[in-house]
Amino acid sequence: MSNSPFPDRARIDAHDKVCGRTTYSADLHFPGLLHAMTVPSTIAKGWLTEIDGAAALAVPGVIRVLTPADMPSPGDLTDAGRPLPMLEAAIAHLGQPIALVVAETIEAAVAGAGQVRATYREAPFTVAFDDPQIRCDDTPAPTLGNADAAFAGAAVTIEATYTTAANHHNPLELLSTTAVWNGGKVTIYEGTQASNVVKASVARSLRVAASAIDVVSRQVGGGFGQRGEVQRHTALVAHAARLVGRPVKFVMPRSQIFHNARFRPNVRHTVKLGATAEGRIVSAHYDTLQQNSRRGGYRADWYHAGPSRIYGIANYKGTSGDLRLDTPDPGQMRAPFEHPAAFAFESAVDELACRLRRDPIELRMLNDTKIDPQNGKWLTSRTLNACMTRGAARFGWSRRSPEPRSMQATDGAALGYGMAAGVYQAAMHPAIATLRVSANGATHYASAGHEMGQGLRTTIAQALLAHLPIDESRLSIVVGDTSAAPQHVTAGSWGTASSVPVAIAAAERMNAAMNEFLDGRVVPGNMHEQLARLRRPYLEVEVAMFAPGQGREHVARLRSGGTTIAGLHGTYPDFTCLSYIAHFVEVCIDRHTRQIRVPRVVSVADCGRVVSPRTARSQLHGGVVWALGAALREKSEVDARYGGWLNADLGEYFVPVNADIGEIEVELLDQPDYDANSAGVKSLGEIAMVGVAAAVTNAIFHATGVRVRHLPVRLEQMLL
Ligand code: MOS
């Protein structure tokens, strides 16, 4: 295997995307296709006592109205095997679908949905995060050493509470599902990160064998956790298509996405740090309290994964709680736990540096570690110091005068420099790949993975083209299709580390197969030409690969559609493997308007070997932009009167626009980590945004002397 860096290459799908030729799930058309629209609940909690579809059925073009009465009965399924409900009378949150209208046209479906009459019995509900009445559950969280004693004995301590707001995903591509039955089998076209999970879940919901279902998710127009599980409507649409005997397409309006899709919950974080007079952190307490739904399983304890490892703190005490509200299930959203946790923890470290009058980089370097304090295992390629050193040089950190309010921009704006760091798990899953090189010039490759715009196909192409003399223009890479290869959820930033080593192994196996076929004959040309000259239609290989600590049983689990991740939280049997990042942010606070601007960000990351420099840099840019949104713009507001989300559209949910974004310089160390896997690849997608928000508020503190402990930062907090 070659150890050299990969060349820069344009996205293999760039031309199609720019020309509008890329086809997303909802772009597909099928003969006889019907359109569906959901009817959202108008109450926040209670029971649907009556539902009347007669007026909807009278709308020309409407052919069926599905209500809870049309759902398959749960039968003898146990609670554990019970599928996600499709339509049910019990209402758990505002906007929960209560009916599905199927019609000849989208217009008729929408008009019909507006005519469905529902009667409810309302129940009291709670949606506000600060309601003192609500139920709180505790989940065990990591505890190491004796944090209380170490805190009591610390020379310097700080304690602060931070809050991070609920945020919603707003990718360009709306959620959609199209179901097409053929005989007893159904194909579901849906932009998902989890085609295998969708397959298994729909099978359970519809009481059919998984072998009767294929899920096709060739392109996802943005997926960072919103599409990491099955959607509630997926099986419903497939059920509707089965009942009416025609293909059915459902595209969820954006306002309903706010009420039905997974979101980042409100979180309250309290951090206490104790340090020696020199700045060695000897104790950390970190208490998290997150918003959850009444029965939601979103993990409350995962906020601790980063803070408990990043600085090798031997005495750590974490707690994690859920506030149970009548809002929808929260769920993954880019760096789901790591971004909010890093905002709190990296702010606290900055507060400690200020208290100690130490440079925040020096303080972090003083707390460097080679060992994962959680389990005593060694940290492979621990490069945080290198990221900070490189970032500081590139940013010009040495120009910073340490005192708050001591720097000014040329226009008189208060100028601040801030920095923060981040870690993220380097995880993997097994993969099975098939590779066929044909005499006619085509190469066909299929494996697990989902293309969510992050550039997975380009990354796989990089791996194949580095090792195979083939025609790039006729290379087709199929991912996200359960009929082409066993699929696995693509999330947790394990995409590249899971898809590239197997691609390289497949290329090497292909080279070996070619050599065996040539058997010493010297034939000119690339592989296609060699095969053509020797009249061999194609060569095909299949390769299976698994992660450190995994074995054949994990490959078998993948084949049967299961989820099987190695390196969760970076933990492997013999080591801990993390990616690292350091962010440097410049802010300007206008003298008169107090508007906050971020003219410049420098981010330096270590994701191991960089397989696709173009898309890797793009991931970093995107992560920084997303974090600037979280830091300065995005907040999903609840409506305490009626439940649900108040600003459920892009007019009132503010995301950053081009004018909000200044210069973003990104750099990757590009040092392979061969302990992680044979390609030396770690993780990148999520770490890109870990720590940015704290770097912003640390810079705001430096500019103004105001410590903002709440996200998003609002202009009024800058009024002194
Ligand atoms: Mo990512 S939030 O695990 O899709």
XYZ file of C-alpha atoms and ligand atoms in Angstrom:
724
model
C 0.000 0.000 0.000
C 1.271 3.440 -0.878
C 2.116 5.741 2.022
C 2.172 8.948 0.059
C -0.394 11.741 0.421
C -3.357 11.710 -1.925
C -3.518 14.258 -4.736
C -6.179 16.956 -4.857
C -9.074 15.906 -7.070
C -12.344 17.619 -7.879
C -15.497 15.981 -6.540
C -16.445 13.257 -8.983
C -20.048 14.481 -8.794
C -19.231 18.197 -8.966
C -20.123 18.656 -12.621
C -23.477 16.903 -12.286
C -24.326 18.887 -9.174
C -23.480 22.226 -10.721
C -25.532 21.324 -13.796
C -28.507 20.227 -11.692
C -28.247 16.671 -13.001
C -27.817 15.022 -9.612
C -30.952 13.085 -8.798
C -32.260 13.052 -5.245
C -34.885 10.594 -4.005
C -37.833 12.956 -4.457
C -36.736 13.699 -8.050
C -37.552 10.159 -9.121
C -40.713 9.510 -11.061
C -42.584 6.240 -11.507
C -45.564 5.324 -13.711
C -48.811 5.675 -11.779
C -47.126 7.643 -9.001
C -49.418 9.066 -6.316
C -48.620 11.862 -3.890
C -49.191 11.886 -0.163
C -49.508 14.555 2.494
C -49.599 14.143 6.250
C -52.105 15.844 8.531
C -50.337 17.227 11.615
C -51.879 17.171 15.074
C -53.000 20.616 16.213
C -52.729 19.736 19.890
C -49.554 19.180 21.877
C -50.775 16.237 23.926
C -53.820 14.048 24.366
C -55.978 11.722 22.333
C -57.450 11.745 18.905
C -61.060 10.837 19.694
C -62.507 11.079 16.214
C -61.181 11.595 12.738
C -63.293 12.196 9.652
C -61.857 11.930 6.159
C -65.119 12.358 4.220
C -64.504 15.976 3.220
C -60.954 15.109 2.203
C -62.188 12.220 0.050
C -64.540 14.646 -1.676
C -61.594 16.691 -2.964
C -61.108 15.762 -6.646
C -58.047 13.552 -7.007
C -57.956 12.293 -3.413
C -58.176 8.530 -3.424
C -57.498 7.439 0.125
C -57.260 8.855 3.639
C -55.300 6.738 6.100
C -55.986 7.167 9.808
C -54.857 5.236 12.904
C -57.631 2.717 12.142
C -55.803 1.723 8.940
C -52.595 0.762 10.698
C -51.662 -2.901 11.100
C -52.455 -4.091 14.613
C -49.419 -4.667 16.829
C -50.543 -8.291 17.165
C -48.364 -10.362 19.437
C -45.246 -8.237 19.074
C -43.365 -7.705 22.301
C -42.530 -4.185 23.401
C -38.906 -4.587 22.343
C -39.863 -5.742 18.864
C -42.588 -3.166 18.460
C -41.903 -0.944 15.480
C -42.020 2.819 15.438
C -45.695 3.831 15.376
C -46.974 5.176 12.059
C -50.301 6.789 12.920
C -51.773 6.448 16.393
C -54.455 8.059 18.494
C -52.124 8.974 21.347
C -50.672 12.412 20.650
C -47.236 13.047 22.128
C -46.349 16.367 20.503
C -47.682 19.117 18.302
C -47.399 18.280 14.619
C -47.417 14.500 15.088
C -49.030 13.031 11.965
C -52.608 11.850 12.542
C -53.558 10.992 8.957
C -52.081 10.534 5.486
C -53.948 11.699 2.404
C -53.074 9.985 -0.878
C -54.005 11.684 -4.134
C -53.313 11.850 -7.857
C -51.468 15.162 -7.508
C -49.523 16.951 -4.808
C -52.068 19.778 -4.939
C -54.966 17.410 -4.281
C -53.048 15.752 -1.428
C -52.401 19.129 0.204
C -55.995 20.270 -0.296
C -57.303 16.957 1.044
C -55.047 17.141 4.109
C -56.612 20.512 4.860
C -60.091 18.927 4.865
C -59.468 16.144 7.382
C -61.523 16.845 10.520
C -60.144 15.739 13.865
C -61.573 15.842 17.385
C -59.221 15.602 20.332
C -59.283 15.130 24.057
C -56.519 17.408 25.272
C -54.140 16.678 28.114
C -51.883 19.087 30.009
C -48.397 19.392 28.538
C -45.021 20.925 29.260
C -42.613 22.126 26.621
C -40.518 24.837 28.279
C -37.010 23.774 29.252
C -37.052 25.868 32.438
C -40.381 24.566 33.758
C -39.775 23.605 37.411
C -42.543 20.959 37.378
C -41.064 18.574 34.876
C -39.736 15.107 35.434
C -36.012 14.603 35.423
C -34.221 11.278 34.896
C -30.577 10.593 35.606
C -28.288 8.436 33.520
C -24.990 7.200 34.987
C -22.025 9.192 33.720
C -18.261 8.692 33.898
C -16.584 9.153 37.253
C -12.823 8.849 37.655
C -10.694 9.190 40.772
C -12.012 11.512 43.456
C -13.089 14.808 41.916
C -14.587 16.202 45.144
C -11.416 15.771 47.173
C -9.224 17.082 44.364
C -11.484 20.090 43.945
C -11.341 20.826 47.673
C -7.569 20.718 47.546
C -7.126 22.745 44.352
C -5.241 26.040 44.470
C -7.522 27.671 41.919
C -11.121 26.807 41.058
C -13.794 28.044 38.710
C -17.451 27.143 38.401
C -19.916 28.268 35.752
C -23.186 27.264 34.122
C -23.650 27.381 30.365
C -26.679 26.762 28.198
C -26.949 25.704 24.585
C -30.139 26.178 22.605
C -32.233 23.677 20.711
C -31.316 23.682 17.014
C -32.939 22.122 13.963
C -31.351 20.690 10.838
C -32.249 22.556 7.700
C -30.601 20.778 4.785
C -31.705 21.882 1.338
C -33.226 18.498 0.525
C -36.517 18.008 2.354
C -37.318 14.673 3.986
C -39.035 12.409 1.503
C -40.023 8.806 0.938
C -41.187 7.094 -2.224
C -42.377 3.498 -2.044
C -42.740 1.283 -5.095
C -44.177 -2.236 -4.750
C -43.507 -4.911 -7.270
C -45.148 -8.225 -6.507
C -44.610 -8.832 -2.819
C -41.498 -6.649 -2.687
C -41.071 -2.968 -2.075
C -38.284 -0.567 -2.951
C -38.058 2.530 -0.799
C -36.336 5.588 -2.210
C -35.368 7.880 0.616
C -32.424 10.138 1.317
C -31.201 8.418 4.453
C -27.890 7.793 6.204
C -29.172 4.435 7.391
C -30.580 2.376 4.531
C -30.030 -0.857 6.479
C -31.912 0.485 9.488
C -34.767 1.723 7.312
C -34.977 -1.719 5.720
C -35.127 -3.562 9.038
C -37.517 -1.091 10.601
C -39.986 -1.018 7.706
C -39.948 -4.816 7.641
C -41.040 -4.849 11.281
C -43.689 -2.181 10.754
C -45.220 -3.866 7.713
C -44.820 -7.433 9.026
C -42.869 -8.520 5.965
C -39.490 -10.222 5.665
C -36.509 -7.891 5.343
C -35.657 -9.737 2.134
C -38.833 -8.226 0.636
C -37.486 -4.683 1.106
C -34.752 -2.712 -0.586
C -33.807 0.809 0.339
C -32.121 3.104 -2.141
C -30.415 6.257 -0.886
C -27.990 7.138 -3.683
C -27.746 10.850 -2.836
C -28.647 12.668 0.342
C -29.001 16.428 0.132
C -27.529 16.970 3.560
C -27.436 14.436 6.374
C -25.750 15.005 9.693
C -27.950 12.939 11.966
C -31.385 14.067 10.810
C -31.456 11.012 8.539
C -29.473 8.676 10.766
C -32.509 6.578 11.689
C -35.799 5.622 10.095
C -38.359 8.430 9.835
C -41.781 7.939 11.349
C -43.432 8.408 7.963
C -41.277 5.905 6.055
C -43.249 2.754 6.819
C -46.474 4.760 6.611
C -45.781 5.698 3.000
C -44.843 2.101 2.173
C -48.029 0.903 3.885
C -50.101 3.405 1.887
C -48.501 2.272 -1.374
C -49.332 -1.330 -0.519
C -52.951 -0.467 0.271
C -53.585 1.559 -2.891
C -51.504 -0.690 -5.147
C -49.558 2.184 -6.732
C -46.252 3.945 -6.021
C -46.600 6.736 -3.448
C -44.322 9.718 -2.864
C -44.303 11.918 0.221
C -42.220 15.065 0.559
C -42.414 16.619 4.012
C -42.917 20.383 4.079
C -40.191 22.226 5.986
C -42.565 23.391 8.725
C -43.406 19.743 9.474
C -39.708 18.852 9.519
C -39.351 21.145 12.530
C -42.073 19.194 14.334
C -41.143 15.677 13.266
C -37.447 15.379 12.529
C -34.724 14.897 15.081
C -33.142 18.029 16.517
C -30.401 19.139 18.900
C -32.009 19.608 22.331
C -31.621 22.417 24.857
C -28.836 21.574 27.306
C -27.741 23.098 30.604
C -24.093 22.466 31.507
C -22.381 23.187 34.815
C -18.602 22.895 34.881
C -16.314 23.101 37.904
C -12.570 22.955 37.398
C -9.841 22.784 40.022
C -6.198 23.404 39.136
C -2.785 23.762 40.698
C -1.285 27.252 40.839
C 0.720 26.347 37.710
C -2.420 25.357 35.827
C -2.466 21.574 35.931
C -6.176 20.641 36.019
C -6.594 18.237 38.922
C -10.373 18.036 39.102
C -13.348 18.430 36.807
C -17.057 18.221 37.548
C -19.404 18.360 34.598
C -23.168 18.169 35.032
C -25.410 18.065 32.003
C -29.163 18.320 31.811
C -30.719 17.878 28.404
C -34.190 18.242 26.992
C -35.691 14.883 26.073
C -39.106 13.635 25.057
C -41.199 11.597 27.481
C -39.905 8.281 26.158
C -36.986 9.371 24.005
C -33.786 7.358 24.207
C -31.346 10.077 23.129
C -28.267 9.415 25.266
C -27.832 11.855 28.129
C -24.372 10.612 29.128
C -22.503 11.050 25.841
C -21.688 14.694 26.585
C -18.856 13.338 28.708
C -16.955 11.533 25.951
C -14.774 14.516 25.045
C -14.364 16.458 28.305
C -13.342 13.360 30.242
C -10.462 12.621 27.821
C -9.181 15.757 26.179
C -6.846 16.916 28.991
C -6.051 13.738 30.891
C -7.877 14.845 34.043
C -7.532 12.010 36.565
C -10.371 13.147 38.848
C -13.572 13.591 36.906
C -17.153 13.467 38.049
C -19.932 13.643 35.524
C -23.679 13.626 35.868
C -26.249 13.527 33.107
C -29.949 14.153 33.277
C -32.974 14.281 31.022
C -35.757 16.797 31.386
C -38.803 14.980 30.023
C -40.905 17.320 27.895
C -43.799 16.983 25.490
C -41.665 17.914 22.499
C -40.570 15.433 19.795
C -37.628 13.075 20.250
C -34.323 14.923 20.121
C -31.574 13.231 18.180
C -28.297 13.525 16.389
C -27.209 16.790 14.840
C -23.590 17.231 13.753
C -21.261 16.687 16.723
C -24.454 16.050 18.711
C -22.898 15.894 22.154
C -19.429 17.143 21.367
C -20.327 20.597 20.070
C -22.451 21.637 23.081
C -20.083 19.927 25.532
C -17.059 21.619 23.982
C -18.801 24.980 24.181
C -19.208 24.541 27.934
C -15.948 22.813 28.746
C -13.671 24.839 26.465
C -15.275 28.046 27.783
C -14.528 26.859 31.314
C -10.909 26.123 30.382
C -10.661 29.666 28.993
C -12.135 31.026 32.224
C -9.529 29.041 34.136
C -6.735 30.409 31.925
C -7.960 33.952 32.634
C -8.098 33.274 36.365
C -4.558 31.893 36.276
C -3.413 34.659 33.910
C -2.054 31.986 31.619
C -2.177 31.888 27.841
C -5.003 29.464 26.936
C -2.780 27.499 24.537
C -0.033 27.154 27.138
C -2.610 25.999 29.675
C -3.914 23.341 27.317
C -0.391 22.174 26.473
C 0.396 21.895 30.145
C -2.528 19.474 30.404
C -1.457 17.320 27.480
C -1.746 13.579 27.911
C -0.665 10.436 26.106
C -3.119 8.274 28.017
C -6.907 8.085 27.932
C -7.775 8.791 31.575
C -11.067 6.894 31.204
C -9.460 3.511 30.661
C -5.686 3.933 30.961
C -5.146 2.996 27.310
C -2.687 4.907 25.145
C -3.939 7.524 22.755
C -2.825 6.833 19.206
C -1.591 9.848 17.232
C -2.309 12.387 19.960
C -1.731 15.537 17.941
C -3.638 18.248 19.771
C -0.476 20.227 20.514
C 0.569 20.106 16.861
C -2.863 21.401 15.809
C -2.641 24.252 18.321
C 0.942 25.160 17.393
C 0.222 25.176 13.692
C -3.049 27.077 14.135
C -1.456 29.696 16.386
C 1.268 30.344 13.827
C -1.131 30.578 10.941
C -3.577 32.790 12.820
C -0.956 35.131 14.258
C -1.785 34.390 17.894
C 1.462 36.056 18.968
C -0.044 39.418 17.999
C -2.689 38.982 20.695
C -2.326 41.155 23.768
C -3.683 39.046 26.618
C -5.741 41.664 28.467
C -9.458 41.767 27.589
C -10.539 44.963 25.780
C -6.950 45.722 24.837
C -7.245 45.390 21.038
C -9.050 47.478 18.469
C -9.790 47.098 14.778
C -8.932 49.993 12.462
C -12.584 51.100 12.423
C -12.652 51.318 16.206
C -14.460 48.015 16.721
C -13.489 46.007 19.771
C -11.213 43.245 18.522
C -10.880 39.868 20.180
C -8.874 36.706 19.572
C -10.124 33.449 21.011
C -9.275 29.808 20.632
C -10.579 26.421 21.681
C -9.882 22.768 20.970
C -11.852 19.641 20.227
C -11.674 15.870 20.085
C -13.934 13.353 18.387
C -14.034 9.578 18.222
C -12.329 7.808 15.320
C -14.773 4.939 14.837
C -15.278 2.314 12.123
C -17.680 -0.354 10.968
C -17.028 -3.450 8.862
C -17.596 -3.227 5.116
C -17.982 -5.578 2.195
C -17.053 -4.329 -1.253
C -17.391 -5.737 -4.735
C -15.249 -4.416 -7.551
C -15.628 -5.306 -11.202
C -13.286 -4.044 -13.912
C -14.618 -4.698 -17.413
C -13.022 -4.952 -20.823
C -15.529 -2.418 -22.156
C -13.933 0.334 -20.069
C -16.345 0.362 -17.154
C -15.488 -0.131 -13.501
C -18.226 -0.908 -11.043
C -17.752 -0.636 -7.293
C -20.317 -1.183 -4.544
C -19.947 -1.040 -0.769
C -21.529 0.229 2.410
C -21.757 3.987 2.820
C -24.031 6.930 2.118
C -23.231 9.997 0.033
C -24.644 12.904 2.020
C -22.741 15.584 0.161
C -19.676 15.015 2.312
C -17.931 13.466 -0.684
C -17.889 9.762 0.123
C -17.913 8.751 -3.552
C -15.020 11.078 -4.302
C -13.126 9.628 -1.363
C -13.699 6.059 -2.531
C -12.681 7.089 -6.060
C -9.448 8.547 -4.681
C -8.668 5.214 -3.028
C -9.442 3.167 -6.143
C -7.720 5.467 -8.632
C -4.570 5.621 -6.526
C -4.167 1.872 -6.915
C -5.788 0.860 -10.198
C -4.983 1.798 -13.796
C -8.618 2.263 -14.831
C -10.719 4.784 -16.727
C -11.841 7.402 -14.195
C -14.640 8.682 -16.397
C -16.382 5.304 -16.392
C -15.999 4.509 -12.721
C -19.367 4.016 -11.041
C -19.544 3.835 -7.262
C -22.748 2.586 -5.730
C -23.361 3.307 -2.048
C -26.517 3.605 0.026
C -28.299 0.833 -1.817
C -29.225 -2.310 0.106
C -29.607 -4.245 -3.143
C -25.990 -3.558 -4.168
C -24.037 -4.295 -0.973
C -24.735 -4.754 2.743
C -25.268 -1.281 4.173
C -24.469 0.286 7.533
C -25.482 3.573 9.137
C -23.201 6.382 7.989
C -22.783 8.694 10.981
C -20.392 9.314 13.845
C -17.739 10.420 11.329
C -16.848 6.805 10.581
C -17.552 7.019 6.847
C -14.056 7.394 5.434
C -12.402 5.030 7.912
C -15.009 2.400 7.085
C -15.164 2.838 3.315
C -11.576 3.579 2.293
C -9.560 0.680 3.758
C -11.950 -1.797 2.108
C -11.699 0.077 -1.202
C -7.905 -0.071 -1.091
C -8.068 -3.752 -0.179
C -10.426 -4.377 -3.105
C -8.045 -2.557 -5.455
C -5.124 -4.622 -4.197
C -7.140 -7.821 -4.586
C -8.003 -6.736 -8.136
C -4.342 -6.126 -8.943
C -3.510 -9.577 -7.635
C -6.339 -11.115 -9.687
C -5.046 -9.320 -12.761
C -1.503 -10.535 -12.205
C -2.744 -14.048 -11.781
C -4.785 -13.747 -14.951
C -1.867 -12.258 -16.916
C 0.340 -15.048 -15.592
C 3.533 -13.336 -16.686
C 2.217 -12.105 -20.018
C 3.149 -8.507 -20.730
C 0.117 -6.731 -22.148
C 0.095 -3.003 -22.837
C -2.629 -0.572 -21.789
C -4.752 0.003 -18.717
C -6.739 -2.789 -17.096
C -9.648 -2.465 -19.493
C -7.368 -2.668 -22.507
C -5.496 -5.614 -21.061
C -8.759 -7.493 -20.506
C -9.995 -6.602 -24.003
C -6.798 -7.782 -25.665
C -6.999 -11.094 -23.845
C -10.765 -11.410 -24.515
C -11.782 -11.568 -20.874
C -15.083 -9.685 -20.311
C -14.310 -8.690 -16.731
C -12.613 -9.513 -13.472
C -14.534 -9.238 -10.216
C -13.415 -9.406 -6.605
C -15.147 -9.197 -3.264
C -13.457 -8.090 -0.063
C -14.675 -7.914 3.510
C -12.978 -5.815 6.137
C -13.497 -5.187 9.818
C -12.148 -2.820 12.436
C -9.523 -3.465 15.144
C -11.127 -5.660 17.778
C -13.735 -6.972 15.344
C -13.923 -10.307 13.573
C -15.945 -12.418 11.191
C -18.992 -12.260 13.437
C -19.126 -8.500 12.865
C -19.010 -8.999 9.112
C -21.865 -11.475 9.479
C -23.786 -8.907 11.474
C -23.248 -6.360 8.717
C -24.486 -8.870 6.137
C -27.686 -9.361 8.100
C -28.335 -5.628 8.181
C -27.159 -4.948 11.713
C -25.314 -1.981 13.143
C -21.840 -2.868 14.373
C -19.492 -0.067 15.332
C -15.937 -0.329 16.634
C -14.222 2.552 18.379
C -17.300 4.142 19.892
C -15.959 7.134 21.855
C -12.619 6.192 20.282
C -12.251 3.123 22.489
C -10.680 0.009 20.946
C -9.463 -3.083 22.800
C -5.845 -1.910 22.896
C -5.950 1.870 22.480
C -8.081 4.985 22.217
C -8.174 6.712 18.849
C -9.428 10.278 18.494
C -9.232 13.070 15.971
C -8.056 16.487 17.129
C -8.735 20.076 16.181
C -7.821 23.616 17.231
C -9.843 26.662 16.214
C -8.750 30.299 16.274
C -11.366 33.007 15.909
C -11.191 36.756 15.444
C -14.286 38.766 16.394
C -15.116 42.425 15.982
C -17.841 44.117 18.027
C -19.034 47.289 16.343
C -18.470 50.403 18.434
C -21.990 51.767 17.897
C -24.317 48.934 16.882
C -22.556 46.229 18.946
C -22.990 43.876 16.026
C -20.755 40.808 16.331
C -18.708 39.926 13.263
C -16.356 37.028 12.718
C -13.961 38.234 10.046
C -11.556 35.317 10.375
C -11.356 31.707 11.534
C -8.330 29.420 11.331
C -8.931 25.725 12.014
C -6.268 23.041 12.028
C -7.383 19.428 12.281
C -5.844 16.002 12.449
C -8.032 13.346 10.845
C -5.163 10.976 10.103
C -4.490 10.450 6.397
C -6.424 12.900 4.215
C -7.862 10.791 1.415
C -9.723 13.518 -0.424
C -8.148 16.929 0.232
C -10.901 18.778 -1.630
C -13.864 17.338 0.253
C -11.969 17.207 3.568
C -11.299 20.940 3.418
C -14.911 21.444 2.467
C -16.026 19.476 5.541
C -13.960 21.798 7.712
C -15.393 24.912 6.100
C -18.912 23.561 6.510
C -18.336 22.615 10.136
C -17.074 26.082 10.967
C -20.030 27.723 9.208
C -22.474 25.458 11.049
C -20.809 26.269 14.363
C -20.969 30.000 13.639
C -24.686 29.461 13.089
C -24.985 27.693 16.437
C -22.880 30.334 18.170
C -24.517 33.453 16.775
C -27.798 32.653 15.013
C -29.662 29.391 15.481
C -32.256 28.805 18.168
C -35.450 26.775 17.990
C -37.962 28.524 20.247
C -40.771 26.612 21.917
C -44.272 27.933 22.117
C -45.265 27.440 25.743
C -48.938 28.217 24.978
C -49.560 25.647 22.251
C -46.525 23.378 22.450
C -44.196 22.656 19.582
C -41.755 24.956 17.868
C -42.573 28.578 17.252
C -40.113 29.598 14.538
C -40.657 26.564 12.329
C -39.487 27.997 9.026
C -36.400 29.497 7.433
C -37.920 32.983 7.699
C -37.621 32.901 11.472
C -35.044 30.212 12.194
C -31.865 32.082 11.382
C -29.026 30.275 9.681
C -25.858 32.081 8.639
C -25.802 33.524 5.145
C -22.792 34.414 3.017
C -22.648 37.927 4.454
C -22.188 36.450 7.944
C -19.132 34.453 6.993
C -15.669 35.939 6.753
C -12.434 34.217 5.882
C -12.143 30.597 6.949
C -8.691 29.088 6.614
C -8.424 25.379 7.214
C -5.489 23.032 7.383
C -5.102 19.309 7.896
C -2.007 17.721 9.398
C -2.340 14.719 7.051
C -0.433 12.255 9.238
C -1.631 8.679 8.784
C -2.539 6.724 11.915
C -1.909 3.077 11.051
C -3.082 1.916 14.459
C -6.561 3.063 13.462
C -6.694 1.126 10.195
C -4.626 0.128 7.193
C -5.370 3.418 5.424
C -4.370 5.535 8.412
C -7.714 7.345 8.385
C -9.431 8.829 11.457
C -12.562 11.048 11.552
C -13.382 14.537 10.296
C -17.042 15.326 9.593
C -18.153 16.200 13.093
C -14.943 17.383 14.731
C -14.985 20.244 12.241
C -17.498 22.060 14.442
C -16.297 20.905 17.873
C -14.945 23.857 19.844
C -15.708 26.633 17.360
C -18.526 28.106 19.465
C -16.284 28.360 22.519
C -13.557 29.953 20.411
C -16.153 32.570 19.390
C -17.289 33.380 22.933
C -13.696 33.264 24.195
C -12.866 35.840 21.514
C -15.929 37.902 22.525
C -14.663 37.885 26.101
C -11.250 38.990 24.908
C -12.803 41.786 22.862
C -15.297 43.044 25.443
C -14.636 41.539 28.869
C -18.148 40.047 28.698
C -18.300 36.304 29.309
C -21.294 34.965 27.387
C -22.315 31.547 28.674
C -25.384 31.046 26.505
C -25.763 30.084 22.872
C -26.645 31.657 20.593
C -25.008 34.946 21.540
C -27.370 37.831 20.932
C -26.519 41.414 20.190
C -28.241 42.583 23.378
C -25.649 40.700 25.399
C -23.077 43.057 23.906
C -24.805 46.190 25.251
C -22.719 47.394 28.149
Mo -23.721 12.322 12.665
S -24.683 13.669 13.908
O -23.466 11.049 13.764
O -24.794 11.931 11.383
